[in-house]
Amino acid sequence: MSSVPARVRFAPSPTGHLHLGGARTALYDYLLAKQTGGQFILRIEDTDRRRLVPGAEEEIMSGLRWLGLQWDEGPDIGGPYGPYRQSERKELYQQYANQLIENDQAFYCFCTSDRLERVRTEQQKAKMIPHYDGTCRRLDKDEARRRVNAGEPHVIRFKTPREGSITVKDVLRGEITVENRTIDDYILVKSDGLALYHLAAMVDDHLMKITHVIRGSEWLPTLPLHSHIHRALGWEEPQWVHLSVFLKPTGKGKMSKREAADLIKDGHSIFVKDFTGLGYLPEAVVNWITLMGWSYDDHTEFFSLQDLVEKYSLERLNPSPAAINFTKLDHFNGLHIRSLPVAEFSQRIKPYFTATGLNADDATLNKIAPIIQERVATLDEAPEIAGFFFRPAVEPQVEELTAKGLTAAQSADVARRSLAVLESAPEMTAAAAEPPMRALVEELGLSAGQVFGILRTAVTGQKVSPPLFESMEIIGREEVLKRVRRAIELLERAG
Ligand code: GLU
């Protein structure tokens, strides 16, 4: 465990749904911050106004809260280094852009998009990697300043050194050395005066005293530029941590938008907002995504968020791409469902009954929770297998009530005999009802499957249910007898 408190930020752009990749980054940020007694910071990177999606910021926040990742500083709660929304920090970026210009580490560029397009086409024709050709880099500084003051449209570009190379260290990948001449003169400030990520994020990371930048590996190609910017401004660099990418379940390539949207049909998703509805516990999602790119050892797989805070380490991050494996998610969901205290499980399934229009009272829920906790893989299955407890009546199909190998009339007979047994049992408890029902099975010379199958369908309306006699005990004597009588009626009518 590191003794230096880490300041780590999750810096999403509010341009869409919070997905697994973002959630994992936030989680790794959170773990490092909590483990070291540092701070987890939420910073909204909303400088690209055209890509903003209304509601995305709120969705990011509620997704993080759902996962249990409460931030210590952020746009909604403030903090000592705010504001935490980049759109509210424009002047700061301008100030550092000016400093870079003053120090000859950045320059004004007046090239029109037409000209840049022509340059690009020619470079492509010449089989060169497209890059800025340096025209405005050579302009006289005073002359450039005059043109800016005269209102000529311009951007600000970083003046990447032409000579030598730069070596940057990534925590997972070690030292990366790049020849400076291969690094473009990237735009830092656009013609509308807004800073781009390359400048804004570096300024913020510095001013917010960020110790570790944990982000997706799509930023690796521009890491040398980011390092140059820190150095040009005389700042100490944070530790750079570029995480592995997620591949689609087949392991072949990244998931397309279309494929991501289609997942929901199979009860899966990569968007955090969907997991509740699909019946997944945040604990399971946290456990699952943590292990996509990190391991504790080669066998431990069950972790609570608290365990992870203790056990997490940057050293055990894995840079290899990770295929999203939904079977694993189901597995973790099962483990976490079963590890919940029964009373907690009972409260977690409640909203799923409500969502299907069933009014699930706490007293009954607390009774059914122990008998279904072992049986559900996802919470949304709870009303599917246990909805009958809360329905005023069940109306089974005759075919379902008819036991295998018996006619409807014979099944009606079995149901009548069962009714008599249940009516004469002293009470409708598993202890009182099961032995005489088993005796009836013997007496009739049928299988338990046949006799209990009829009773199960009669009482629950389903072929598969939680344990039958425990279920009957919860439903109660009067209601059980009523349902069996109704089944007899249905079978007699058909027979
Ligand atoms: N706004 C960037 C993104 O959403 C953040 C990258 C970073 O963490 O620095 O990709």
Coordinates of C-alpha atoms and ligand atoms in Angstrom, one line a residue:
M1 CA 0.0 0.0 0.0
S2 CA 1.4 3.4 -1.0
S3 CA 1.7 5.9 1.7
V4 CA 1.4 9.0 -0.4
P5 CA -2.2 10.1 -0.7
A6 CA -3.2 10.0 -4.4
R7 CA -5.3 12.6 -6.1
V8 CA -7.0 10.9 -9.0
R9 CA -9.6 12.2 -11.3
F10 CA -12.3 10.7 -13.5
A11 CA -12.7 13.1 -16.4
P12 CA -15.5 12.0 -18.7
S13 CA -16.8 14.0 -21.6
P14 CA -20.6 14.3 -21.3
T15 CA -21.1 13.0 -24.8
G16 CA -23.0 9.8 -24.2
H17 CA -23.8 7.0 -21.8
L18 CA -21.4 5.9 -19.1
H19 CA -20.1 2.6 -20.3
L20 CA -18.1 -0.2 -18.9
G21 CA -14.8 1.3 -19.9
G22 CA -15.5 4.6 -18.2
A23 CA -16.9 2.8 -15.2
R24 CA -13.7 0.8 -14.9
T25 CA -11.5 3.9 -15.1
A26 CA -13.5 5.6 -12.4
L27 CA -13.3 2.5 -10.3
Y28 CA -9.6 2.2 -10.6
D29 CA -9.4 5.9 -9.7
Y30 CA -11.6 5.5 -6.7
L31 CA -9.6 2.4 -5.4
L32 CA -6.3 4.2 -5.6
A33 CA -7.7 7.3 -3.9
K34 CA -9.4 5.5 -1.1
Q35 CA -6.5 3.1 -0.5
T36 CA -4.0 5.9 -0.1
G37 CA -6.3 8.2 1.9
G38 CA -6.3 10.6 -1.1
Q39 CA -9.1 12.1 -3.2
F40 CA -11.3 10.9 -6.0
I41 CA -12.2 13.8 -8.2
L42 CA -14.9 14.1 -10.8
R43 CA -14.1 16.5 -13.6
I44 CA -16.5 17.1 -16.5
E45 CA -14.6 17.7 -19.8
D46 CA -17.2 19.6 -21.7
T47 CA -15.1 21.8 -23.9
D48 CA -16.4 20.3 -27.2
R49 CA -19.8 21.9 -27.1
R50 CA -21.0 20.3 -30.3
R51 CA -20.7 16.8 -28.9
L52 CA -22.5 17.5 -25.6
V53 CA -25.5 15.3 -24.9
P54 CA -28.2 16.7 -22.7
G55 CA -28.5 14.7 -19.5
A56 CA -25.2 12.9 -20.0
E57 CA -23.5 14.6 -17.0
E58 CA -26.4 13.5 -14.7
E59 CA -26.2 10.0 -16.1
I60 CA -22.5 9.8 -15.4
M61 CA -23.1 10.9 -11.8
S62 CA -25.9 8.5 -11.2
G63 CA -24.0 5.7 -12.7
L64 CA -21.0 6.4 -10.4
R65 CA -23.3 6.6 -7.4
W66 CA -25.0 3.3 -8.4
L67 CA -21.6 1.7 -8.5
G68 CA -20.8 3.1 -5.0
L69 CA -18.1 5.4 -6.3
Q70 CA -18.8 8.7 -4.5
W71 CA -16.4 11.4 -5.4
D72 CA -14.7 13.8 -3.0
E73 CA -14.6 16.8 -5.3
G74 CA -16.7 17.5 -8.3
P75 CA -19.0 19.9 -10.1
D76 CA -22.0 19.3 -7.9
I77 CA -20.2 19.4 -4.5
G78 CA -17.3 21.7 -5.3
G79 CA -13.9 21.4 -3.7
P80 CA -10.7 23.4 -3.2
Y81 CA -9.6 23.2 -6.8
G82 CA -12.9 24.0 -8.6
P83 CA -14.7 24.7 -10.8
Y84 CA -14.8 21.1 -11.9
R85 CA -16.4 21.7 -15.3
Q86 CA -14.0 22.6 -18.0
S87 CA -16.5 25.0 -19.6
E88 CA -16.2 27.1 -16.5
R89 CA -12.4 27.2 -16.6
K90 CA -11.8 28.8 -20.0
E91 CA -9.8 31.8 -18.8
L92 CA -7.3 29.5 -17.1
Y93 CA -6.6 27.7 -20.3
Q94 CA -6.2 31.0 -22.2
Q95 CA -3.7 32.1 -19.6
Y96 CA -1.5 29.1 -20.0
A97 CA -1.8 29.2 -23.8
N98 CA -0.6 32.8 -23.6
Q99 CA 2.3 31.7 -21.4
L100 CA 3.3 29.1 -24.0
I101 CA 3.1 31.7 -26.8
E102 CA 5.2 34.1 -24.7
N103 CA 7.8 31.5 -24.2
D104 CA 7.8 30.5 -27.8
Q105 CA 6.4 27.1 -27.1
A106 CA 3.2 27.7 -28.9
F107 CA 2.3 29.8 -31.9
Y108 CA -0.7 31.4 -33.6
C109 CA -1.8 29.7 -36.7
F110 CA -3.9 31.5 -39.4
C111 CA -4.0 28.7 -41.9
T112 CA -7.5 28.2 -43.4
S113 CA -9.1 24.8 -43.4
D114 CA -9.0 24.9 -47.2
R115 CA -5.2 25.3 -47.1
L116 CA -4.8 22.6 -44.5
E117 CA -7.0 20.3 -46.6
R118 CA -4.7 20.8 -49.6
V119 CA -1.6 20.2 -47.6
R120 CA -3.1 17.0 -46.2
T121 CA -4.1 15.7 -49.7
E122 CA -0.6 16.4 -51.0
Q123 CA 1.0 14.7 -48.0
Q124 CA -1.2 11.7 -48.5
K125 CA -0.3 11.6 -52.2
A126 CA 3.3 11.6 -51.2
K127 CA 2.6 8.7 -48.8
M128 CA 3.5 10.9 -45.8
I129 CA 1.6 10.8 -42.5
P130 CA -0.5 13.9 -42.6
H131 CA 0.8 16.6 -40.3
Y132 CA 0.9 20.4 -40.0
D133 CA 3.5 21.7 -42.4
G134 CA 4.8 24.5 -40.1
T135 CA 3.9 27.5 -42.2
C136 CA 2.7 29.7 -39.3
R137 CA 5.4 28.3 -37.0
R138 CA 7.8 30.4 -38.9
L139 CA 5.9 33.7 -38.6
D140 CA 7.4 36.6 -36.8
K141 CA 5.9 36.7 -33.3
D142 CA 5.0 40.5 -33.4
E143 CA 3.5 40.1 -36.8
A144 CA 1.4 37.2 -35.6
R145 CA 0.3 39.2 -32.6
R146 CA -0.8 42.1 -34.9
R147 CA -2.9 39.8 -37.0
V148 CA -4.5 38.4 -33.9
N149 CA -5.3 41.9 -32.6
A150 CA -6.7 42.8 -36.0
G151 CA -9.2 40.1 -35.5
E152 CA -7.9 37.5 -38.0
P153 CA -9.3 34.0 -37.3
H154 CA -6.6 31.8 -35.7
V155 CA -5.9 28.8 -33.6
I156 CA -3.0 28.2 -31.2
R157 CA -0.7 25.3 -31.9
F158 CA 1.9 23.6 -29.7
K159 CA 5.4 24.2 -31.0
T160 CA 6.7 20.7 -30.7
P161 CA 10.5 20.5 -30.6
R162 CA 11.8 19.4 -34.0
E163 CA 15.0 17.8 -32.7
G164 CA 15.7 14.9 -30.4
S165 CA 13.2 12.6 -28.7
I166 CA 11.1 12.4 -25.7
T167 CA 10.9 9.5 -23.2
V168 CA 7.7 9.1 -21.1
K169 CA 7.0 6.5 -18.6
D170 CA 3.7 4.7 -18.4
V171 CA 3.1 2.7 -15.2
L172 CA 1.9 -0.4 -17.1
R173 CA 4.1 -0.2 -20.2
G174 CA 7.4 1.2 -19.0
E175 CA 9.3 3.8 -20.9
I176 CA 8.1 5.0 -24.3
T177 CA 10.5 6.9 -26.5
V178 CA 9.3 8.9 -29.5
E179 CA 11.2 11.0 -32.0
N180 CA 10.0 14.6 -31.7
R181 CA 9.9 15.1 -35.5
T182 CA 7.1 12.5 -35.6
I183 CA 4.9 14.6 -33.2
D184 CA 2.6 17.0 -34.9
D185 CA 2.1 20.7 -33.9
Y186 CA -1.2 19.9 -32.3
I187 CA -3.9 22.5 -31.9
L188 CA -4.3 23.6 -28.2
V189 CA -6.9 26.3 -28.6
K190 CA -9.5 26.4 -31.4
S191 CA -10.6 29.4 -33.4
D192 CA -13.5 29.9 -31.1
G193 CA -11.1 30.4 -28.2
L194 CA -11.9 27.1 -26.5
A195 CA -9.1 25.0 -25.4
L196 CA -8.9 21.4 -26.6
Y197 CA -8.3 18.4 -24.4
H198 CA -4.6 18.4 -24.9
L199 CA -4.2 21.8 -23.1
A200 CA -7.3 21.8 -20.9
A201 CA -6.7 18.4 -19.3
M202 CA -3.0 19.1 -18.7
V203 CA -3.7 22.5 -17.1
D204 CA -6.4 20.9 -14.9
D205 CA -4.4 17.9 -13.9
H206 CA -1.6 20.3 -12.8
L207 CA -3.8 22.8 -11.0
M208 CA -5.9 20.1 -9.4
K209 CA -2.6 18.5 -8.1
I210 CA -3.5 15.2 -9.8
T211 CA -0.9 12.5 -8.9
H212 CA -2.0 9.8 -11.3
V213 CA -3.7 10.1 -14.7
I214 CA -5.6 6.9 -15.2
R215 CA -7.2 6.8 -18.6
G216 CA -8.0 4.7 -21.7
S217 CA -5.2 3.6 -23.9
E218 CA -6.6 5.7 -26.8
W219 CA -4.6 8.5 -25.3
L220 CA -1.3 6.7 -25.6
P221 CA -0.5 8.2 -29.1
T222 CA -0.8 11.7 -27.7
L223 CA 1.0 11.0 -24.5
P224 CA 4.3 12.4 -25.8
L225 CA 2.5 15.6 -26.6
H226 CA 1.0 15.8 -23.1
S227 CA 4.3 15.2 -21.6
H228 CA 5.8 17.9 -23.7
I229 CA 3.1 20.4 -22.5
H230 CA 3.8 19.6 -18.9
R231 CA 7.5 20.1 -19.4
A232 CA 7.1 23.3 -21.4
L233 CA 5.1 24.8 -18.6
G234 CA 7.8 23.6 -16.1
W235 CA 5.4 21.2 -14.3
E236 CA 6.1 17.9 -12.8
E237 CA 4.3 15.2 -14.7
P238 CA 1.7 13.0 -13.0
Q239 CA 2.2 9.2 -13.2
W240 CA 0.6 8.0 -16.4
V241 CA -1.5 4.9 -16.4
H242 CA -3.1 3.8 -19.7
L243 CA -5.5 1.0 -19.2
S244 CA -6.2 -1.9 -21.5
V245 CA -9.0 -1.8 -24.0
F246 CA -12.2 -3.8 -23.9
L247 CA -12.9 -6.1 -26.8
K248 CA -16.2 -7.6 -27.8
P249 CA -17.1 -11.0 -26.3
T250 CA -15.6 -12.8 -29.3
G251 CA -12.3 -11.1 -28.5
K252 CA -12.2 -9.8 -32.0
G253 CA -12.1 -6.0 -32.2
K254 CA -13.9 -3.3 -30.3
M255 CA -17.7 -3.3 -30.0
S256 CA -19.4 -1.0 -32.4
K257 CA -22.2 1.3 -31.4
R258 CA -24.7 -0.9 -33.1
E259 CA -23.5 -4.1 -31.4
A260 CA -23.6 -2.3 -28.1
A261 CA -27.2 -1.3 -28.6
D262 CA -28.2 -4.8 -29.7
L263 CA -26.9 -6.5 -26.5
I264 CA -29.9 -5.5 -24.6
K265 CA -32.0 -8.1 -26.5
D266 CA -30.0 -10.8 -24.8
G267 CA -30.3 -9.2 -21.4
H268 CA -26.8 -7.7 -21.5
S269 CA -25.4 -4.2 -21.9
I270 CA -22.2 -2.2 -21.7
F271 CA -24.0 0.9 -20.4
V272 CA -24.1 1.3 -16.6
K273 CA -27.7 2.8 -16.7
D274 CA -29.0 -0.6 -18.0
F275 CA -27.7 -2.9 -15.3
T276 CA -30.3 -2.3 -12.7
G277 CA -33.1 -3.1 -15.0
L278 CA -31.3 -6.2 -16.1
G279 CA -31.2 -7.4 -12.5
Y280 CA -27.5 -7.0 -11.8
L281 CA -26.1 -5.9 -8.5
P282 CA -23.6 -3.0 -8.5
E283 CA -21.4 -5.2 -6.3
A284 CA -21.3 -7.8 -9.1
V285 CA -20.6 -5.2 -11.8
V286 CA -17.8 -3.7 -9.7
N287 CA -16.3 -7.2 -9.1
W288 CA -16.6 -8.1 -12.7
I289 CA -15.1 -4.9 -14.2
T290 CA -12.2 -4.8 -11.7
L291 CA -11.0 -8.1 -12.9
M292 CA -11.1 -7.0 -16.6
G293 CA -7.6 -5.7 -16.5
W294 CA -6.5 -6.3 -12.9
S295 CA -5.9 -9.4 -10.8
Y296 CA -5.0 -9.9 -7.1
D297 CA -3.5 -13.3 -7.6
D298 CA -4.3 -16.2 -9.9
H299 CA -7.3 -17.6 -8.0
T300 CA -9.1 -15.1 -5.8
E301 CA -12.2 -13.8 -7.7
F302 CA -14.7 -12.6 -5.1
F303 CA -14.2 -9.1 -4.0
S304 CA -16.3 -6.5 -2.3
L305 CA -15.6 -2.8 -3.0
Q306 CA -14.0 -2.6 0.5
D307 CA -11.8 -5.7 -0.2
L308 CA -10.7 -4.0 -3.4
V309 CA -9.8 -0.8 -1.6
E310 CA -7.5 -2.8 0.5
K311 CA -6.1 -5.2 -2.1
Y312 CA -5.9 -3.0 -5.2
S313 CA -2.5 -2.2 -6.7
L314 CA -1.4 -0.5 -9.9
E315 CA 1.4 -3.1 -10.2
R316 CA -1.1 -5.8 -10.9
L317 CA -2.8 -4.0 -13.8
N318 CA -2.6 -5.9 -17.1
P319 CA -2.1 -3.9 -20.3
S320 CA -3.5 -6.7 -22.6
P321 CA -6.9 -6.1 -24.1
A322 CA -9.8 -7.8 -22.2
A323 CA -12.7 -9.5 -23.9
I324 CA -16.1 -8.6 -22.3
N325 CA -17.4 -11.8 -20.8
F326 CA -21.1 -11.7 -19.8
T327 CA -21.1 -15.3 -18.5
K328 CA -18.6 -14.1 -15.9
L329 CA -20.9 -11.3 -15.0
D330 CA -23.7 -13.7 -14.4
H331 CA -21.4 -15.8 -12.3
F332 CA -20.4 -12.8 -10.1
N333 CA -24.0 -11.7 -9.9
G334 CA -24.9 -15.1 -8.5
L335 CA -22.1 -15.0 -6.0
H336 CA -23.0 -11.5 -4.8
I337 CA -26.7 -12.3 -4.6
R338 CA -26.0 -15.2 -2.4
S339 CA -23.7 -13.3 -0.2
L340 CA -26.3 -10.6 0.7
P341 CA -27.9 -10.9 4.1
V342 CA -31.5 -12.1 3.5
A343 CA -33.1 -8.9 4.7
E344 CA -31.0 -7.0 2.3
F345 CA -31.8 -9.3 -0.6
S346 CA -35.4 -8.9 0.3
Q347 CA -35.2 -5.1 -0.1
R348 CA -33.2 -5.4 -3.3
I349 CA -35.8 -7.6 -5.1
K350 CA -38.7 -5.4 -4.0
P351 CA -38.5 -2.8 -6.8
Y352 CA -38.6 -5.6 -9.4
F353 CA -42.0 -6.8 -8.1
T354 CA -43.2 -3.2 -8.1
A355 CA -41.9 -2.7 -11.6
T356 CA -44.1 -5.6 -12.8
G357 CA -47.1 -4.1 -11.1
L358 CA -47.1 -6.4 -8.1
N359 CA -47.6 -4.9 -4.7
A360 CA -45.0 -6.8 -2.7
D361 CA -45.4 -6.3 1.1
D362 CA -42.4 -6.5 3.3
A363 CA -43.7 -9.3 5.5
T364 CA -44.3 -11.7 2.6
L365 CA -41.1 -10.6 0.9
N366 CA -39.1 -11.4 4.0
K367 CA -40.6 -14.9 4.0
I368 CA -40.0 -15.6 0.3
A369 CA -36.5 -14.1 0.2
P370 CA -34.8 -17.1 1.8
I371 CA -36.4 -19.6 -0.5
I372 CA -35.5 -17.8 -3.7
Q373 CA -32.1 -16.3 -2.9
E374 CA -30.4 -19.4 -4.1
R375 CA -32.5 -19.6 -7.2
V376 CA -32.1 -16.4 -9.1
A377 CA -29.2 -15.4 -11.3
T378 CA -30.4 -11.9 -11.8
L379 CA -32.8 -9.9 -9.6
D380 CA -35.4 -9.4 -12.3
E381 CA -36.0 -13.1 -12.2
A382 CA -37.5 -12.7 -8.7
P383 CA -41.0 -11.6 -9.9
E384 CA -40.8 -14.3 -12.6
I385 CA -40.4 -17.1 -10.2
A386 CA -42.2 -15.7 -7.2
G387 CA -44.8 -13.3 -8.6
F388 CA -47.6 -15.8 -7.7
F389 CA -47.2 -15.0 -4.0
F390 CA -48.6 -11.6 -4.7
R391 CA -51.3 -12.3 -7.3
P392 CA -54.8 -12.6 -6.0
A393 CA -55.3 -15.7 -8.1
V394 CA -53.5 -17.9 -10.6
E395 CA -55.1 -19.2 -13.7
P396 CA -53.1 -22.2 -15.0
Q397 CA -53.5 -23.8 -18.4
V398 CA -55.2 -27.2 -18.3
E399 CA -52.3 -28.7 -20.3
E400 CA -49.9 -27.5 -17.6
L401 CA -52.1 -28.9 -14.9
T402 CA -52.3 -32.3 -16.5
A403 CA -49.6 -34.6 -15.2
K404 CA -47.3 -36.5 -17.6
G405 CA -48.8 -39.9 -18.4
L406 CA -52.2 -38.9 -17.0
T407 CA -55.4 -37.6 -18.6
A408 CA -57.1 -34.4 -17.5
A409 CA -59.7 -36.5 -15.7
Q410 CA -57.1 -38.6 -13.9
S411 CA -55.2 -35.4 -13.0
A412 CA -58.5 -34.0 -11.6
D413 CA -58.7 -37.1 -9.4
V414 CA -55.2 -36.6 -8.1
A415 CA -56.0 -33.0 -7.4
R416 CA -59.1 -34.0 -5.5
R417 CA -57.2 -36.5 -3.4
S418 CA -54.5 -33.9 -2.7
L419 CA -57.2 -31.4 -1.6
A420 CA -58.6 -33.9 0.8
V421 CA -55.1 -34.5 2.3
L422 CA -54.4 -30.8 2.6
E423 CA -57.8 -30.1 4.1
S424 CA -57.2 -32.6 6.8
A425 CA -53.6 -31.6 7.6
P426 CA -53.7 -29.7 10.9
E427 CA -52.0 -26.7 9.4
M428 CA -50.5 -25.6 6.1
T429 CA -46.9 -25.9 7.1
A430 CA -44.2 -27.8 5.2
A431 CA -43.8 -30.0 8.3
A432 CA -47.5 -30.8 8.4
A433 CA -48.4 -31.1 4.7
E434 CA -45.5 -32.8 3.1
P435 CA -45.5 -36.2 4.9
P436 CA -49.2 -37.0 4.2
M437 CA -48.7 -35.8 0.6
R438 CA -45.8 -38.2 0.2
A439 CA -48.0 -40.9 1.6
L440 CA -50.6 -40.1 -1.0
V441 CA -48.0 -40.4 -3.7
E442 CA -47.2 -44.0 -2.4
E443 CA -50.8 -44.8 -2.2
L444 CA -51.7 -43.7 -5.7
G445 CA -48.7 -45.6 -7.1
L446 CA -47.7 -42.4 -9.0
S447 CA -44.4 -40.6 -9.1
A448 CA -43.8 -37.6 -6.8
G449 CA -43.2 -35.6 -10.0
Q450 CA -46.7 -36.3 -11.2
V451 CA -48.5 -35.6 -8.0
F452 CA -46.5 -32.6 -6.9
G453 CA -46.4 -31.3 -10.4
I454 CA -50.2 -31.0 -10.4
L455 CA -50.2 -29.4 -7.0
R456 CA -47.4 -27.0 -7.9
T457 CA -49.1 -25.8 -11.1
A458 CA -52.4 -25.5 -9.2
V459 CA -50.9 -23.4 -6.4
T460 CA -48.2 -21.4 -8.2
G461 CA -49.5 -21.3 -11.8
Q462 CA -46.0 -22.4 -12.8
K463 CA -44.2 -25.6 -13.7
V464 CA -41.1 -24.4 -12.0
S465 CA -41.3 -22.7 -8.6
P466 CA -39.5 -22.2 -5.3
P467 CA -39.8 -25.3 -3.0
L468 CA -43.5 -26.3 -3.1
F469 CA -44.3 -26.9 0.6
E470 CA -42.5 -23.8 1.8
S471 CA -44.3 -21.8 -0.8
M472 CA -47.7 -23.2 0.3
E473 CA -46.8 -22.3 3.9
I474 CA -46.2 -18.7 2.9
I475 CA -49.3 -18.5 0.7
G476 CA -51.5 -19.8 3.6
R477 CA -54.1 -22.4 4.0
E478 CA -57.2 -20.7 2.7
E479 CA -55.5 -19.4 -0.5
V480 CA -53.8 -22.8 -1.2
L481 CA -57.1 -24.7 -0.8
K482 CA -58.9 -22.1 -3.0
R483 CA -56.2 -22.5 -5.8
V484 CA -56.4 -26.3 -5.6
R485 CA -60.2 -26.2 -5.9
R486 CA -60.0 -23.9 -8.9
A487 CA -57.5 -26.3 -10.5
I488 CA -59.9 -29.2 -10.0
E489 CA -62.7 -27.1 -11.6
L490 CA -60.5 -26.4 -14.6
L491 CA -59.4 -30.0 -15.0
E492 CA -62.9 -31.4 -14.6
R493 CA -64.2 -29.0 -17.2
A494 CA -61.6 -30.2 -19.7
G495 CA -61.8 -33.9 -18.8
Ligands
GLU1 N1 -12.4 13.5 -21.5 C1 -11.6 12.4 -21.8 C2 -12.4 11.3 -22.3 O1 -13.6 11.2 -22.0 C3 -10.8 12.0 -20.6 C4 -9.5 11.3 -20.8 C5 -8.8 11.4 -19.5 O2 -9.1 10.8 -18.5 O3 -7.8 12.2 -19.4 O4 -11.9 10.4 -23.0

